[in-house]
XYZ file of C-alpha atoms in Angstrom:
442
model
C 0.000 0.000 0.000
C 2.830 2.418 0.832
C 4.352 1.797 -2.616
C 0.995 2.524 -4.265
C 0.646 5.769 -2.329
C 4.171 6.828 -3.238
C 3.524 6.164 -6.924
C 0.202 8.033 -6.725
C 1.962 11.013 -5.205
C 4.578 11.022 -7.973
C 1.883 10.665 -10.637
C -0.122 13.536 -9.168
C 2.947 15.776 -8.890
C 3.520 15.324 -12.613
C -0.171 15.201 -13.545
C -1.373 18.373 -11.799
C 0.396 20.836 -14.120
C -0.484 18.628 -17.096
C -4.139 18.693 -16.046
C -3.986 22.445 -15.628
C -2.310 22.749 -19.024
C -4.952 20.631 -20.734
C -7.770 22.510 -19.011
C -6.211 25.813 -20.040
C -6.085 24.547 -23.624
C -9.776 23.603 -23.446
C -10.638 26.956 -21.905
C -10.211 28.474 -25.367
C -13.124 26.362 -26.601
C -15.064 26.803 -23.376
C -14.850 30.593 -23.408
C -15.754 30.635 -27.104
C -18.839 28.503 -26.445
C -19.900 30.578 -23.426
C -19.568 33.841 -25.333
C -20.953 32.587 -28.660
C -23.989 31.210 -26.804
C -24.883 34.774 -25.857
C -25.016 35.721 -29.537
C -27.692 33.155 -30.431
C -28.666 29.524 -30.898
C -27.782 29.475 -34.607
C -24.238 30.749 -33.921
C -23.825 28.144 -31.196
C -24.974 25.425 -33.586
C -22.566 26.740 -36.232
C -19.689 26.503 -33.741
C -20.653 22.865 -33.096
C -20.676 22.111 -36.811
C -17.287 23.771 -37.395
C -15.690 22.012 -34.439
C -17.010 18.657 -35.676
C -15.150 19.201 -38.939
C -11.964 20.171 -37.086
C -11.815 16.966 -35.027
C -10.095 15.116 -37.860
C -7.196 17.518 -38.591
C -6.757 18.131 -34.854
C -6.389 14.388 -34.227
C -3.598 14.176 -36.818
C -1.725 17.044 -35.172
C -2.126 15.570 -31.696
C -0.828 12.232 -32.992
C 2.466 13.843 -34.028
C 2.745 15.735 -30.730
C 2.180 12.556 -28.693
C 4.778 10.714 -30.778
C 7.302 13.447 -29.956
C 6.363 13.254 -26.271
C 6.767 9.451 -26.154
C 10.156 9.524 -27.913
C 11.432 12.322 -25.670
C 10.151 10.512 -22.554
C 12.128 7.395 -23.484
C 15.222 9.487 -24.280
C 14.843 11.286 -20.954
C 14.548 7.927 -19.169
C 17.845 6.854 -20.776
C 19.374 10.273 -19.961
C 20.074 10.881 -23.637
C 19.619 14.622 -24.158
C 20.986 14.525 -27.713
C 18.278 12.066 -28.800
C 15.600 14.259 -27.237
C 16.940 17.287 -29.110
C 16.855 15.499 -32.451
C 13.293 14.368 -31.790
C 12.300 17.964 -31.052
C 14.052 19.400 -34.127
C 12.566 16.919 -36.558
C 9.175 16.928 -34.857
C 8.968 20.728 -34.876
C 9.656 21.117 -38.592
C 7.316 18.221 -39.358
C 4.646 20.025 -37.315
C 5.115 23.221 -39.328
C 4.673 21.310 -42.583
C 1.692 19.418 -41.185
C 0.084 22.678 -40.051
C 0.282 24.026 -43.613
C -1.263 20.839 -45.044
C -4.102 20.755 -42.501
C -4.892 24.432 -43.017
C -5.103 23.843 -46.766
C -7.440 20.872 -46.293
C -9.728 22.886 -44.014
C -9.905 25.708 -46.551
C -10.696 23.243 -49.333
C -13.589 21.785 -47.316
C -15.535 25.062 -47.135
C -17.216 24.808 -50.592
C -18.674 21.433 -49.586
C -20.327 22.540 -46.318
C -23.760 22.753 -47.896
C -23.681 19.068 -48.844
C -23.487 17.800 -45.243
C -27.175 17.911 -44.355
C -26.948 20.725 -41.823
C -29.551 23.489 -41.263
C -29.319 26.212 -43.914
C -29.134 28.984 -41.310
C -26.075 27.280 -39.808
C -24.339 26.892 -43.181
C -24.853 30.605 -43.829
C -22.717 31.785 -40.889
C -20.036 29.092 -40.489
C -17.543 29.657 -43.391
C -15.711 32.729 -42.051
C -15.422 31.163 -38.581
C -14.027 27.962 -40.086
C -11.486 29.873 -42.202
C -10.020 31.595 -39.136
C -9.915 28.409 -37.067
C -8.288 26.636 -40.016
C -5.609 29.328 -40.244
C -4.875 28.844 -36.532
C -3.665 25.288 -37.261
C -0.427 26.849 -38.495
C 0.179 27.648 -34.815
C -1.717 24.823 -33.111
C 0.422 21.881 -34.290
C 3.868 23.392 -33.496
C 2.511 24.548 -30.130
C 1.486 20.996 -29.215
C 4.919 19.641 -30.182
C 6.793 22.165 -28.004
C 4.367 21.500 -25.157
C 4.866 17.722 -25.433
C 8.662 18.131 -25.488
C 8.719 20.181 -22.279
C 6.210 17.977 -20.451
C 8.048 14.763 -21.359
C 11.037 16.147 -19.466
C 8.884 16.951 -16.413
C 9.005 20.704 -17.110
C 5.321 21.609 -17.524
C 4.822 24.659 -15.319
C 6.056 27.481 -17.555
C 4.135 25.979 -20.471
C 1.029 26.049 -18.278
C 1.361 29.754 -17.456
C 1.955 30.619 -21.095
C -1.188 28.731 -22.103
C -3.227 30.455 -19.410
C -1.976 33.768 -20.747
C -3.246 32.725 -24.174
C -6.661 31.949 -22.683
C -6.791 35.377 -21.043
C -5.886 37.042 -24.335
C -8.605 35.024 -26.082
C -11.249 36.200 -23.591
C -10.266 39.844 -24.092
C -10.198 39.528 -27.881
C -13.524 37.670 -27.818
C -15.165 40.491 -25.903
C -13.789 43.072 -28.319
C -14.525 41.246 -31.569
C -17.695 39.261 -30.774
C -19.610 42.053 -29.050
C -17.889 45.113 -30.552
C -16.129 46.785 -27.623
C -13.505 49.555 -27.896
C -15.006 50.854 -31.116
C -14.680 47.595 -33.068
C -17.692 46.309 -35.009
C -19.639 43.432 -33.420
C -18.594 40.442 -35.538
C -20.345 37.616 -33.668
C -19.143 34.138 -34.614
C -16.526 35.444 -37.036
C -15.051 37.577 -34.260
C -14.678 34.475 -32.110
C -12.709 32.786 -34.890
C -10.372 35.774 -35.318
C -9.821 36.004 -31.552
C -8.949 32.320 -31.236
C -6.580 32.496 -34.199
C -4.708 35.520 -32.810
C -4.495 33.998 -29.327
C -3.057 30.755 -30.698
C -0.338 32.530 -32.691
C 0.561 34.658 -29.672
C 0.827 31.516 -27.518
C 3.149 29.870 -30.046
C 5.372 32.949 -30.161
C 5.788 33.085 -26.389
C 6.338 29.300 -26.170
C 9.111 29.502 -28.766
C 10.761 32.351 -26.858
C 10.626 30.263 -23.671
C 11.978 27.150 -25.403
C 15.017 28.902 -26.837
C 15.853 30.729 -23.605
C 15.072 28.037 -21.004
C 18.055 26.920 -18.917
C 16.252 23.769 -17.760
C 15.619 22.616 -21.317
C 18.900 23.890 -22.773
C 20.760 20.559 -22.512
C 18.125 18.819 -24.653
C 17.877 21.474 -27.359
C 19.437 20.673 -30.745
C 22.784 22.463 -31.226
C 21.848 23.220 -34.848
C 18.216 23.716 -35.890
C 18.481 24.395 -39.596
C 19.917 21.312 -41.226
C 18.517 18.432 -43.237
C 15.890 16.421 -41.407
C 16.942 13.015 -40.109
C 15.051 10.422 -42.165
C 15.390 7.763 -39.461
C 13.997 10.041 -36.750
C 11.178 11.266 -38.984
C 10.321 7.679 -39.827
C 10.160 6.806 -36.111
C 7.802 9.707 -35.453
C 5.614 8.768 -38.418
C 5.463 5.098 -37.446
C 4.559 6.001 -33.872
C 2.404 9.045 -34.593
C 0.337 7.451 -37.363
C -1.369 4.788 -35.211
C -1.664 7.231 -32.304
C -3.246 9.776 -34.635
C -5.352 6.949 -36.030
C -6.661 6.180 -32.552
C -7.592 9.817 -32.067
C -9.112 9.993 -35.550
C -11.283 7.007 -34.723
C -12.539 8.421 -31.435
C -12.753 12.097 -32.347
C -14.080 11.234 -35.796
C -16.895 9.258 -34.175
C -17.877 12.284 -32.118
C -17.537 14.495 -35.193
C -19.840 12.227 -37.195
C -22.176 12.176 -34.205
C -22.388 15.956 -34.404
C -23.176 15.808 -38.124
C -25.938 13.269 -37.438
C -27.336 15.468 -34.664
C -27.267 18.490 -36.987
C -29.899 16.789 -39.135
C -32.350 17.132 -36.236
C -32.062 20.952 -36.370
C -30.241 23.925 -34.835
C -31.559 23.421 -31.277
C -30.243 19.827 -30.883
C -26.931 20.882 -32.450
C -26.604 23.815 -30.044
C -27.383 21.532 -27.083
C -24.780 19.088 -28.364
C -22.184 21.875 -28.520
C -22.762 22.760 -24.865
C -22.662 19.110 -23.773
C -19.559 18.191 -25.764
C -17.757 21.320 -24.553
C -18.513 20.420 -20.924
C -17.549 16.777 -21.470
C -14.317 17.719 -23.240
C -13.382 20.173 -20.485
C -13.804 17.694 -17.622
C -12.158 15.005 -19.780
C -8.979 17.088 -19.535
C -8.699 15.997 -15.883
C -8.163 12.258 -16.522
C -6.321 13.168 -19.731
C -3.735 15.038 -17.661
C -3.358 11.951 -15.464
C -3.098 9.835 -18.633
C -0.345 12.032 -20.053
C 1.585 11.617 -16.816
C 1.041 7.845 -17.086
C 2.436 7.787 -20.638
C 5.556 9.628 -19.490
C 6.032 7.612 -16.278
C 5.347 4.249 -17.918
C 7.782 5.225 -20.679
C 10.427 6.037 -18.078
C 9.747 2.813 -16.145
C 9.722 0.509 -19.183
C 12.911 2.014 -20.603
C 14.535 1.309 -17.202
C 13.193 -2.293 -17.154
C 10.904 -1.631 -14.145
C 7.806 -3.545 -15.254
C 6.384 -4.106 -11.751
C 6.661 -0.401 -10.982
C 4.810 0.398 -14.220
C 1.928 -1.831 -13.100
C 1.774 -0.241 -9.663
C 1.695 3.317 -10.937
C -0.940 2.386 -13.543
C -3.217 0.832 -10.914
C -2.905 3.961 -8.791
C -3.611 6.204 -11.768
C -6.801 4.284 -12.559
C -8.028 4.880 -8.993
C -7.241 8.590 -9.307
C -9.059 8.794 -12.648
C -12.154 7.029 -11.328
C -12.397 9.368 -8.339
C -12.083 12.435 -10.567
C -14.711 11.240 -13.018
C -17.130 10.251 -10.252
C -17.033 13.800 -8.915
C -17.595 15.235 -12.408
C -20.463 12.826 -13.095
C -22.165 13.845 -9.842
C -21.900 17.487 -10.855
C -23.528 16.859 -14.230
C -26.438 14.970 -12.675
C -27.244 17.469 -9.923
C -26.242 20.773 -11.542
C -27.027 20.114 -15.201
C -29.636 22.868 -15.507
C -27.378 25.504 -13.976
C -24.539 24.455 -16.256
C -26.716 24.655 -19.381
C -28.191 28.026 -18.378
C -24.697 29.522 -18.097
C -24.264 29.026 -21.855
C -27.621 30.152 -23.268
C -31.011 31.616 -22.415
C -32.858 29.447 -24.957
C -35.170 27.255 -22.841
C -35.390 24.516 -25.485
C -31.629 24.235 -25.675
C -31.320 24.213 -21.878
C -33.878 21.416 -21.442
C -32.242 19.228 -24.075
C -28.750 19.888 -22.717
C -29.815 18.731 -19.242
C -30.901 15.371 -20.690
C -27.643 14.961 -22.598
C -25.562 15.771 -19.515
C -27.064 12.786 -17.705
C -25.594 10.550 -20.426
C -22.322 12.500 -20.248
C -22.185 11.684 -16.528
C -22.351 7.962 -17.300
C -19.831 7.824 -20.115
C -17.335 10.056 -18.297
C -16.736 7.146 -15.912
C -15.784 4.938 -18.858
C -13.804 7.746 -20.461
C -11.470 8.065 -17.486
C -10.667 4.346 -17.586
C -10.091 4.077 -21.327
C -7.896 7.158 -21.662
C -5.535 6.038 -18.877
C -5.323 2.464 -20.190
C -4.658 3.756 -23.705
C -1.983 6.124 -22.379
C -0.196 3.271 -20.593
C -0.172 1.274 -23.831
C 1.341 4.250 -25.664
C 4.026 4.431 -22.962
C 4.833 0.802 -23.843
C 4.831 1.747 -27.532
C 1.877 -0.592 -28.081
C -0.235 1.412 -30.529
C -1.355 -0.850 -33.387
C -3.718 -3.354 -31.760
C -5.339 -0.676 -29.532
C -6.175 1.157 -32.772
C -8.136 -1.892 -33.948
C -9.925 -2.042 -30.585
C -11.007 1.597 -30.844
C -12.157 1.174 -34.444
C -14.407 -1.738 -33.509
C -15.804 -0.019 -30.407
C -16.606 3.302 -32.059
C -17.274 2.575 -35.730
C -18.665 -0.960 -35.593
C -20.609 -0.559 -32.333
C -21.114 3.071 -31.252
C -21.993 4.896 -34.488
C -24.433 2.280 -35.893
C -26.092 1.939 -32.495
C -26.375 5.725 -32.066
C -27.787 6.201 -35.567
C -30.316 3.406 -35.027
C -31.485 4.785 -31.692
C -31.538 8.343 -32.994
C -33.284 7.924 -36.340
C -35.044 4.546 -36.278
C -35.790 4.493 -32.549
C -36.915 8.119 -32.560
C -34.640 9.174 -29.673
C -32.898 11.912 -31.662
C -29.821 13.446 -30.057
C -30.267 11.288 -26.933
C -30.015 8.155 -29.072
C -26.807 9.306 -30.765
C -25.197 10.111 -27.412
C -26.323 6.773 -25.952
C -24.587 4.931 -28.775
C -21.368 6.888 -28.199
C -21.519 6.097 -24.472
C -21.911 2.384 -25.208
C -18.886 2.366 -27.524
C -16.823 4.204 -24.942
C -17.731 1.620 -22.312
C -16.627 -1.221 -24.556
C -13.352 0.593 -25.302
C -12.669 1.015 -21.574
C -13.083 -2.731 -20.954
C -11.048 -3.860 -23.975
C -8.119 -1.444 -23.479
C -7.899 -2.265 -19.772
C -7.695 -5.985 -20.522
C -5.039 -5.305 -23.145
C -2.793 -3.256 -20.866
C -2.863 -5.732 -17.984
C -2.159 -8.649 -20.315
C 0.803 -6.724 -21.755
C 2.212 -6.079 -18.286
C 1.938 -9.751 -17.371
C 3.805 -10.911 -20.479
C 6.554 -8.302 -20.800
């Protein structure tokens, strides 16, 4: 028991700033949703539609960032600063190129928005917002890579404060551009997109300044940045990042498709979905922060040959995650109406959101388990078979079940969310079995 408590303490010491960093990252979306909700239901629904389309490129970018984090964590565990520096250099320039590609793909998608079965009033206002969010991917992907590099070396605090500064800037810019303060025109949803884009570029600029000048990270920085990329290192990142990105594509893509299905029920269900998914994603950052710490700590332990220690810290992390998610679930059940009313004054949207949040409360328990188990597997560099597990759970089980309940069963948005919750539960069971079997046979 004393060993478990010691490992829990170490996990929490690393996880707390990671949790805060993830929450601060989500606060950009949360503040956007809170402030856009005051503009109107249609704008809120448009934000949901745009964010559903951005799940796919975001997953690809996160996949690369996680690959960098895993490689740096293993290099850090072996005390090989030079390897960590090469991973950063190659990963950073790959992220810049990937940001350009993803931005181009987002721009190219705009002419096809009208063919996705969404309400016409939503389609009318979403293009400008999507353009600005797409442009911000030039900053988003490199930012995630730098963040992953610092966190993998147990240096998350400065990154956290920089991200919180970006959130504060976003709130100020939102107020100015959405509602038209300080003599600026009120731009509504488009203003929110501009504000988020500017805040993300500012965050990247400050993060780069910190990276170059940090004494704590100096030993792991590449001595020369501008030279030919290392094909071997790039190949490692691609081979690791592709299945990791694939896992995220599967899960986030399922939720994105869920949003598109919900949009066919009208603007009110889509607006309610946006509130619910924003709340769920924000509280999900809590176990995600624990999971990121697990990836790093399991990576350190496995590279040092400490398999038993990896199992102990994973067991403790699962207990921490369950406690966190139980508290969040209780909040959604008992305070759902107050939460919904903080986003909008539309009574229809509020009533529907309350019903969705009950389902969110249930699947958050599963979400905490699956994200920590999946993170431990990534720390072991086991990424291929878990990808198959997630594909089956979300695309063979969750989406068909949600569509059947929603359209055939007449449950609408509640049916779609129920299907997603079921798939998440199956993923939690399957990934947990996988990770414990791996630990027993290493």
